[in-house]
Coordinates of C-alpha atoms (C1' of nucleotides) in Angstrom, one line a residue:
Chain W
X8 CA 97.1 61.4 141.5
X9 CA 100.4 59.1 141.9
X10 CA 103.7 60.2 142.5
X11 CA 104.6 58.6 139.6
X12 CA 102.3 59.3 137.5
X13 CA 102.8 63.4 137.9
X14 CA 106.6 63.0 137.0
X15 CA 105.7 60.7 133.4
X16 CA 103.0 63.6 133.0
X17 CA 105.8 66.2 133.5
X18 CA 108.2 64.5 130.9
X19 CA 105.1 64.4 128.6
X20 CA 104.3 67.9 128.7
X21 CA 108.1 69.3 128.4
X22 CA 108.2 66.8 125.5
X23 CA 104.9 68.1 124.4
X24 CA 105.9 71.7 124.2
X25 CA 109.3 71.2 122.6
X26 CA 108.3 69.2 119.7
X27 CA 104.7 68.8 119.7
X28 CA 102.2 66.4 120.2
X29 CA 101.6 64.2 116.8
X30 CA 105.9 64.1 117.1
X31 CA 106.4 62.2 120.2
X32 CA 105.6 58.9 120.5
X33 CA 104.7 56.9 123.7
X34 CA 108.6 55.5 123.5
X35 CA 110.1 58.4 123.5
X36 CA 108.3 59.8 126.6
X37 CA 109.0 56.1 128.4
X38 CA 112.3 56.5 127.6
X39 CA 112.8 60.0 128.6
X40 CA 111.4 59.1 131.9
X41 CA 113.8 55.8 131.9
X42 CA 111.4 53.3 132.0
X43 CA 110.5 50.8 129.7
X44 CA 107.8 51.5 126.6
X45 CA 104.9 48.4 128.3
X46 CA 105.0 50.4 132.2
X47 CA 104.4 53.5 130.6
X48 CA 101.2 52.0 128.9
X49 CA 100.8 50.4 132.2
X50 CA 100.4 53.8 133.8
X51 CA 98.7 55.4 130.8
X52 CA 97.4 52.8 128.0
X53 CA 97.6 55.4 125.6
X54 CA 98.8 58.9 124.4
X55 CA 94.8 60.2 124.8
X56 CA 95.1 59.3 128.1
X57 CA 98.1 61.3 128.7
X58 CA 96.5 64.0 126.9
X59 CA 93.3 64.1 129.0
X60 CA 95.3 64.1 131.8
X61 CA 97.7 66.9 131.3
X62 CA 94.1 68.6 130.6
X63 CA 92.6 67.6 133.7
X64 CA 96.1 69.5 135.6
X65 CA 95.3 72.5 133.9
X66 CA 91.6 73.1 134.4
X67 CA 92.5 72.4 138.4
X68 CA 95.2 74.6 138.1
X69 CA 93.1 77.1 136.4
X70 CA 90.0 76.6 139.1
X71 CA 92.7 76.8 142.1
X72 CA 94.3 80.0 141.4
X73 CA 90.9 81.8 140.0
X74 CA 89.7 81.7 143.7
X75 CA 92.5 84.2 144.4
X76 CA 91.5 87.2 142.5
X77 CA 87.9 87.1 143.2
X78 CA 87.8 90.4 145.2
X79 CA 88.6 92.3 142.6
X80 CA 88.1 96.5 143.3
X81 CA 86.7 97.2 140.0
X82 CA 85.7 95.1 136.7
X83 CA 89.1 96.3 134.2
X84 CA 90.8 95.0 137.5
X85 CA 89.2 92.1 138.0
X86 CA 89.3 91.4 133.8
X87 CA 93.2 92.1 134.1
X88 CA 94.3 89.8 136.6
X89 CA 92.2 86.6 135.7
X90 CA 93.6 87.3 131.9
X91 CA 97.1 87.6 133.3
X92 CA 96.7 83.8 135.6
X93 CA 95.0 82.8 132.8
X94 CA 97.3 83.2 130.1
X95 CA 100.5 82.4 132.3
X96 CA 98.5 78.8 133.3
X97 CA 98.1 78.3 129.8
X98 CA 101.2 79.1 128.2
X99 CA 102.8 76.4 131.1
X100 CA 100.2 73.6 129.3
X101 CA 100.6 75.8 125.4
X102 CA 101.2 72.2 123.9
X103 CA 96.9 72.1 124.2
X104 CA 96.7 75.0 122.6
X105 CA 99.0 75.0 119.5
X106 CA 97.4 71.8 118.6
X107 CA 93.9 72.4 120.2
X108 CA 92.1 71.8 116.6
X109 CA 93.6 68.3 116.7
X110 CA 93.1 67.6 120.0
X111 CA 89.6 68.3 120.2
X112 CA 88.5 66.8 116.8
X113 CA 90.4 63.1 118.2
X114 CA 88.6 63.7 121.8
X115 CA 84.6 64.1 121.9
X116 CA 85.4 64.2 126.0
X117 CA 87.8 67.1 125.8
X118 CA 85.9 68.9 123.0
X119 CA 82.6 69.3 125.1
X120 CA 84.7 70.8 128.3
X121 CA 86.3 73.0 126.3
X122 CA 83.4 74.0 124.6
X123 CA 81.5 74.3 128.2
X124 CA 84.1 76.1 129.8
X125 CA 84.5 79.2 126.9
X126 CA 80.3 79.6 127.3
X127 CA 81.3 79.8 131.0
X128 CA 84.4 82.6 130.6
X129 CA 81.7 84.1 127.6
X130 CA 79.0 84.6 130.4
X131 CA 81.9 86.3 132.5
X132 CA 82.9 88.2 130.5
X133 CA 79.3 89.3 129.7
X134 CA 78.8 89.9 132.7
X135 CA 82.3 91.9 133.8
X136 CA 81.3 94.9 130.9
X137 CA 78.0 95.0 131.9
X138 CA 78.9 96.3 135.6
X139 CA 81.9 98.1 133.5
X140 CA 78.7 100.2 131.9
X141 CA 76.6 100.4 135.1
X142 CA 79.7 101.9 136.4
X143 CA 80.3 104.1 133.4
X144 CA 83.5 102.6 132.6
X145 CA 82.7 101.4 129.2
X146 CA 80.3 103.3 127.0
X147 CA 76.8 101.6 126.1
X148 CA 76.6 99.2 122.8
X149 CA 76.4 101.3 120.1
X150 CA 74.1 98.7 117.8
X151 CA 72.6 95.2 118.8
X152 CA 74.9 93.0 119.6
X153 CA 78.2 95.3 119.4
X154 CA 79.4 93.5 122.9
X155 CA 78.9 89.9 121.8
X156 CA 80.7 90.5 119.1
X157 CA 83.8 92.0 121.0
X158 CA 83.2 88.7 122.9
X159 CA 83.9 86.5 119.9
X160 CA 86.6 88.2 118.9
X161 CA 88.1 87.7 122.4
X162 CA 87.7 84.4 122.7
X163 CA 89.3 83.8 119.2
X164 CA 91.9 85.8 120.2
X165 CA 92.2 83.9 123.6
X166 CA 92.2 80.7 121.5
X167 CA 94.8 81.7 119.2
X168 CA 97.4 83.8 120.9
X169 CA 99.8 80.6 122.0
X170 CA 99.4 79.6 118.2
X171 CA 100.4 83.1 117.2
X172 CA 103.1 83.5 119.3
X173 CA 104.6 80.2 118.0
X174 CA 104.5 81.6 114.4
X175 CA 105.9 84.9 114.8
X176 CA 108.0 85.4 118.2
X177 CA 111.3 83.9 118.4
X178 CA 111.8 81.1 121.1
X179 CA 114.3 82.9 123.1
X180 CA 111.7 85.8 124.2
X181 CA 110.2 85.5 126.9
X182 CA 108.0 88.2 127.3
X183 CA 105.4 86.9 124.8
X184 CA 102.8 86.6 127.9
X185 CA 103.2 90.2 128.7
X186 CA 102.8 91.2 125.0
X187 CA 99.9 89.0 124.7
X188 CA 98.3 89.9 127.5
X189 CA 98.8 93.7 126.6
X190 CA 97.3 92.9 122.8
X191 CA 94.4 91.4 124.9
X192 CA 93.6 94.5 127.2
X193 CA 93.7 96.6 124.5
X194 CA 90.2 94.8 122.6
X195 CA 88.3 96.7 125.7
X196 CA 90.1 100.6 125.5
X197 CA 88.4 102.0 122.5
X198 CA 84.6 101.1 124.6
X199 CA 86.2 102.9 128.0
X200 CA 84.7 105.9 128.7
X201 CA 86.7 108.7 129.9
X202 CA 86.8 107.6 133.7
X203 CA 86.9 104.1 132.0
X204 CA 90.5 105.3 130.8
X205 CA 91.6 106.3 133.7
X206 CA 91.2 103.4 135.8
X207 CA 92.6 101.4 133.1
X208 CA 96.0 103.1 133.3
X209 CA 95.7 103.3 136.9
X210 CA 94.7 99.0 137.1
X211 CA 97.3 98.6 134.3
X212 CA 100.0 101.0 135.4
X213 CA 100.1 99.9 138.7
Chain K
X6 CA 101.5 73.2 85.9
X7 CA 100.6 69.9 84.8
X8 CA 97.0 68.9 83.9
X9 CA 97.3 65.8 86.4
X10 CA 99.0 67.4 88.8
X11 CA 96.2 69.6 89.0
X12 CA 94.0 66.9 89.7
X13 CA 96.1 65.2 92.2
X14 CA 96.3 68.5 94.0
X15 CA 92.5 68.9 94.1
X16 CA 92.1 65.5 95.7
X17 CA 95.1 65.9 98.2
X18 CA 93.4 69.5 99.1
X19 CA 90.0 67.7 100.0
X20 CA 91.3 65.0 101.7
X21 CA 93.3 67.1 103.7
X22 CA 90.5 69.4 104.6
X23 CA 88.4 66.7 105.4
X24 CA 90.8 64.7 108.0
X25 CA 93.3 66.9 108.9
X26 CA 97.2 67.0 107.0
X27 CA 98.9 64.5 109.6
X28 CA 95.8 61.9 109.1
X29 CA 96.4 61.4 106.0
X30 CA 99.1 59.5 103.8
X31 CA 100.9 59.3 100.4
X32 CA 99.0 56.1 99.6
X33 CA 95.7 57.1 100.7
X34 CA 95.5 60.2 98.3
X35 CA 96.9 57.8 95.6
X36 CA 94.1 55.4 96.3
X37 CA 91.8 57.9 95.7
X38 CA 93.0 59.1 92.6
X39 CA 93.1 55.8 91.3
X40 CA 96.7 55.7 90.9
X41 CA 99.8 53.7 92.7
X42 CA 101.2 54.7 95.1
X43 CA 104.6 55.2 93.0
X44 CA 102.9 57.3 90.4
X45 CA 102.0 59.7 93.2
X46 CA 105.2 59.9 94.5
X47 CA 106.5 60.3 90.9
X48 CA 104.9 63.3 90.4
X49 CA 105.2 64.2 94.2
X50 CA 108.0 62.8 96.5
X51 CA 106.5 63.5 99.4
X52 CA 103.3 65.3 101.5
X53 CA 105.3 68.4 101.9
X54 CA 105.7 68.7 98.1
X55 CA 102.2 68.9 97.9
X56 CA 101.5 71.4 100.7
X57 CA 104.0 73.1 99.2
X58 CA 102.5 73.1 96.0
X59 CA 98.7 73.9 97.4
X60 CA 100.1 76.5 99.3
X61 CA 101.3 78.5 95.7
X62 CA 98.0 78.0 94.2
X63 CA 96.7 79.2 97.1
X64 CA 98.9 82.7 96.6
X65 CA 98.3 82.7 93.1
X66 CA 94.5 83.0 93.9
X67 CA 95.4 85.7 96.3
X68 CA 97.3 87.6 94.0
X69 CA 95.0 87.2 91.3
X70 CA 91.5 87.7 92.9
X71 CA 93.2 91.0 94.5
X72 CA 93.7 92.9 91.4
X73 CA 90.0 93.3 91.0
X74 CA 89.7 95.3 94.2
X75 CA 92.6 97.9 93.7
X76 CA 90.0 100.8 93.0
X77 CA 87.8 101.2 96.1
X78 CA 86.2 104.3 96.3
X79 CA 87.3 104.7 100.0
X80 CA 89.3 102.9 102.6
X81 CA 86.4 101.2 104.4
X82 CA 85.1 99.4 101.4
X83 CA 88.4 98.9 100.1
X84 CA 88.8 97.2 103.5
X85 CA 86.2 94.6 103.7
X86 CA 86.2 93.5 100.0
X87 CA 89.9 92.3 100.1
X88 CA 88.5 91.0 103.8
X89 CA 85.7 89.0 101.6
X90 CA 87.7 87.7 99.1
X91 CA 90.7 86.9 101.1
X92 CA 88.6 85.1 103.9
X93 CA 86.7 83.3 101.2
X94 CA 90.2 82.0 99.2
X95 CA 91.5 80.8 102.6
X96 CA 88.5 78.9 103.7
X97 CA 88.9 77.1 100.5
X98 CA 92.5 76.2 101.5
X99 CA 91.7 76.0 105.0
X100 CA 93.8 72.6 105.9
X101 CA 96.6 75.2 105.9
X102 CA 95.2 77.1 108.6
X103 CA 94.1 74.5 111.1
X104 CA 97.8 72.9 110.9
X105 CA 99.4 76.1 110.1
X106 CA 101.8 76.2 113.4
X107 CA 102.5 72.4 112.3
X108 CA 103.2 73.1 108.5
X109 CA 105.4 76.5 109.0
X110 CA 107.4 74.0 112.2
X111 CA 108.4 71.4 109.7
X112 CA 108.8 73.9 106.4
X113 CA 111.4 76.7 106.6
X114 CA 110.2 78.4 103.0
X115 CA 107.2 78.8 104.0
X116 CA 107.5 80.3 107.2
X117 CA 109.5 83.0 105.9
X118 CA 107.1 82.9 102.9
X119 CA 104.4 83.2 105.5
X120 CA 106.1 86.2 107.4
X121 CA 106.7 88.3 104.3
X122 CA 103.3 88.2 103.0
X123 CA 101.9 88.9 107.3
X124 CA 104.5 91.8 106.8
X125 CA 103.0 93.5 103.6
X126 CA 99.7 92.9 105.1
X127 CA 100.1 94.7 108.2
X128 CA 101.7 97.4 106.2
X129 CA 98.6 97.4 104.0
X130 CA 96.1 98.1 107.2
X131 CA 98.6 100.8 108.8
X132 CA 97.9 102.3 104.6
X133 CA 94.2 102.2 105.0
X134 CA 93.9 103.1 108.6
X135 CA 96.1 106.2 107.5
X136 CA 94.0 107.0 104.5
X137 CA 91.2 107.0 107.1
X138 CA 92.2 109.0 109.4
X139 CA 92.7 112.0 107.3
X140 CA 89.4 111.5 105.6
X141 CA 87.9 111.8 109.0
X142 CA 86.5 107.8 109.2
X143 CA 88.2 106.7 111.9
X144 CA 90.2 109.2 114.6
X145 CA 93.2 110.2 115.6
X146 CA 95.2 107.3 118.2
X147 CA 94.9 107.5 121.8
X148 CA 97.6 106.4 122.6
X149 CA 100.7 105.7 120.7
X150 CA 100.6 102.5 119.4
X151 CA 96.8 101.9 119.8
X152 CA 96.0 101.4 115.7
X153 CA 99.4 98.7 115.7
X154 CA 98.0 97.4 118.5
X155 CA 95.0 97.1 116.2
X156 CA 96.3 95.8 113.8
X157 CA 98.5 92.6 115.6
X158 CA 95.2 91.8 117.1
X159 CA 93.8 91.6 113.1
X160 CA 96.8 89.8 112.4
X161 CA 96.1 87.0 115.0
X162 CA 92.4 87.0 114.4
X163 CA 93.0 86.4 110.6
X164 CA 95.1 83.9 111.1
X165 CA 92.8 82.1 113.6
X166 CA 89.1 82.2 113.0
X167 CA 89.6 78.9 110.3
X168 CA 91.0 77.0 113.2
X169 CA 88.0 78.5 115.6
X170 CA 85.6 77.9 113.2
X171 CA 86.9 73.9 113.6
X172 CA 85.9 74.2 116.9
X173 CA 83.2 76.1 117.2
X174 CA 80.9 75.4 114.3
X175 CA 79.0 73.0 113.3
X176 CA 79.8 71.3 109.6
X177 CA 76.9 71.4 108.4
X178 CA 77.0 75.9 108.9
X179 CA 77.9 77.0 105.7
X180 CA 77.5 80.9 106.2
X181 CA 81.0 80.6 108.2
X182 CA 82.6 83.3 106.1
X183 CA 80.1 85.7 106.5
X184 CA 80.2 85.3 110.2
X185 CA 84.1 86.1 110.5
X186 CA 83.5 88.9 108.2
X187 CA 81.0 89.9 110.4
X188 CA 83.5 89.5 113.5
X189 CA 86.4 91.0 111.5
X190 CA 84.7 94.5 110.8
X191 CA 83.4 94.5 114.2
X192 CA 87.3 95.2 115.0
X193 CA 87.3 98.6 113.4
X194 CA 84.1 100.3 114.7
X195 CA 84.7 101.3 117.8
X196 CA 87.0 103.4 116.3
X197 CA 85.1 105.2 113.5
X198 CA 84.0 108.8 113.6
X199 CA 80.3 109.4 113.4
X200 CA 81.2 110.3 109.6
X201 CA 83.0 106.8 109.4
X202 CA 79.6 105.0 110.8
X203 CA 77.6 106.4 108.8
X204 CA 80.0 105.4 105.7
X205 CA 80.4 101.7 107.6
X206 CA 77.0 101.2 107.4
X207 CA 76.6 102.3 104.2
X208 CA 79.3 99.3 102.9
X209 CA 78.2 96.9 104.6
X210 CA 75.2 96.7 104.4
X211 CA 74.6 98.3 100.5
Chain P
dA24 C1' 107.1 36.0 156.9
dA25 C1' 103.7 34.9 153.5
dT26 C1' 100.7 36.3 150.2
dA27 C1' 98.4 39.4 147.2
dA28 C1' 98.6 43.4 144.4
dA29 C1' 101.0 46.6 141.8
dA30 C1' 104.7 47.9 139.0
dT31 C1' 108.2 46.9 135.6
dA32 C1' 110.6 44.8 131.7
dG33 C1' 111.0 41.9 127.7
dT34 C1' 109.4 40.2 123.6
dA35 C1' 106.9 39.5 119.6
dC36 C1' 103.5 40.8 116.1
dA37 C1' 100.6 43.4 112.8
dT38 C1' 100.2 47.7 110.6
dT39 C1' 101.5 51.8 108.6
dT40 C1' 104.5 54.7 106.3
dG41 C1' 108.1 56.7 103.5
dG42 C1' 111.6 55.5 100.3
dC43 C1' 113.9 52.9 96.7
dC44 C1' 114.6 50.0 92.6
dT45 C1' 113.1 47.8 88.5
dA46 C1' 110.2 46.8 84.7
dA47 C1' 106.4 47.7 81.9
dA48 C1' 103.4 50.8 79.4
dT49 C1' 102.4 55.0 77.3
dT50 C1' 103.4 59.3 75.2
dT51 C1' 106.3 62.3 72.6
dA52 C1' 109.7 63.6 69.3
dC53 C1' 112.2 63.0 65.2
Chain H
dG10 C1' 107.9 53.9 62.3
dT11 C1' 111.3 54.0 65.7
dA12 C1' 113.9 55.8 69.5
dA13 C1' 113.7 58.4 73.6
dA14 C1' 111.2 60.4 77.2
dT15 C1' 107.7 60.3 80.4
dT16 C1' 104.5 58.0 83.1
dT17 C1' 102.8 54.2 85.7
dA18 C1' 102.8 50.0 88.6
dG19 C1' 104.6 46.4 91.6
dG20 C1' 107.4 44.7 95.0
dC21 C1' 110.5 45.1 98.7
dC22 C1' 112.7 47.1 102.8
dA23 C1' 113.5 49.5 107.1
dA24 C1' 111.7 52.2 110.7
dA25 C1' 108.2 53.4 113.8
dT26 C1' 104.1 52.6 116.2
dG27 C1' 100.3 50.6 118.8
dT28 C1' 99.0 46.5 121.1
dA29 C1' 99.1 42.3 123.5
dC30 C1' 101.0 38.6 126.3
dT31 C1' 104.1 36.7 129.7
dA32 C1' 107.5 36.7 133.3
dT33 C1' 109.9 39.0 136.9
dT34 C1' 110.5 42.3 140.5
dT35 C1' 108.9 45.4 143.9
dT36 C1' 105.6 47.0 147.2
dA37 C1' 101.8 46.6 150.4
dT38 C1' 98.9 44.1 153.5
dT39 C1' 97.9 41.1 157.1

DNA sequence: AATAAAATAGTACATTTGGCCTAAATTTAC
DNA sequence: GTAAATTTAGGCCAAATGTACTATTTTATT
């Protein structure tokens, strides 16, 4: 990736985040970034391509700093800090996912990554509480299907919490990832059994 | 309200569900009617006069459709048929939903209209969760704060399965509601007594 | 240094959109 | 039946936006 092109992508996303995508126009980032409206197409022909791109940053972010918490101990500790890189990567790029309904309906590309990467975090995840109940952390399902569910709901949740946050918390705080993140860990306490629990205050209580 | 205004409403309301809020204009809905576009704005000066608009039908229906579930014969029940009949209102009106983060930006009244109505509604769960509680359905917190914690995680789940459901299903799957309700009481089991499965079960699946 | 390629700026055009004003038509009220 | 009001339509304007074309400047290559 250009020099060049990395600092208009900057401008984008800071303009992005502040006012939201459908409100900035291609002009307005060009002049921003203090060139003229026809190099900025010449660098990106249009705002889907800035878009795409910004998206293409993340998911390499995302894939670069994963690598570091493979070794994890224990599943909750392994669940805790990808969550906690996850949702900090995200809430950097939290333009995507305030308008993420928008984006994805205007970009067939976009929409089948996204849709390709949640079955990928679903299986994870699927597969983080089942060593969680081999190692009695987490109780067994209680009916067919009671884990999937909690999956769902977790992914909605992951989805959603940027859009949340922009609704109810005011812009100066900024702890929201720490309170999400906290809303997030909490989906798995009530399945913990009672060693479960105390590995969960010990991962989480550092 | 006026018998045309009605009308215009209706159409505004599926256009809007159909290609998103920003997508679609003043004239457009006025083609459809079959009117100019100065009649529209004659009745409507502009787009956010008609979300505005949609958006107190769409509490109206709310308020009204509620009343008819006041006597449950216990908080679980109580619990999912407001969950049924809310979900189902919303769906309806679910162009709010998807742009919601959008429409309470660029609408001040409504955001605080918004928050008030999140507020009672939070209260309303902490009510229920109380009431079972000490009739032995669900038990006692684990923590402090777990059943809050509960409850923000409803909050944001509520608000976001209309906007998931744009993503993740298919147009043509028209059992949507039911499989957010599904996902919505699957928040609350893990936290039921044996006495409050038994009663669960018995609910939801007369 | 000469030449090719890449980057930048300027301009112009068509389209869309919200807003505004005026005039005609229709309905309502007396 | 007539006057007043409400409703409707048409036209016009200004701003914004995407897009395309051309010309100039800068950078890279040899």
């Amino acid at each position: 990736m250009n020099k060049k092109k990395e600092i208009l992508l900057k401008i984008a996303q800071l303009l992005f985040t502040e006012f939201g995508v459908a409100e900035v126009s291609l002009r307005q980032i060009a002049a921003e970034a203090g060139i003229s409206h026809s190099n900025l197409i010449y660098h990106f022909p249009s705002k889907n391509d800035i878009i795409i791109a910004l998206h293409h940053q993340l998911m390499e972010k995302a894939i670069g700093l994963n690598k570091q918490v493979q070794a994890a101990s224990h599943p909750l500790q392994g669940l805790y800090h990808s969550t906690k890189i996850g949702f900090t990567i995200l809430y950097e790029y939290r333009f995507l996912m305030i308008d993420l309904p928008h984006i994805l309906r205007d970009n067939k590309i976009l929409h089948n990554t996204f849709l390709d990467l949640e079955k990928l975090r679903a299986d994870m995840y699927l597969i983080e509480i089942q060593k969680a109940t081999d190692q009695n952390l987490m109780r067994q399902e209680l009916y067919q299907g009671e884990y999937t569910g909690l999956i769902e709901r977790i992914k909605i949740f992951s989805d959603a919490w940027i859009a949340s946050s922009a609704i109810y918390d005011s812009p100066e705080n900024n702890n929201v990832i720490e309170k999400y993140i906290k809303l997030f860990m909490g989906f798995f306490y009530p399945y913990l059994t009672d060693m479960g629990r105390s590995v969960f205050d010990e991962v989480y209580f550092q």
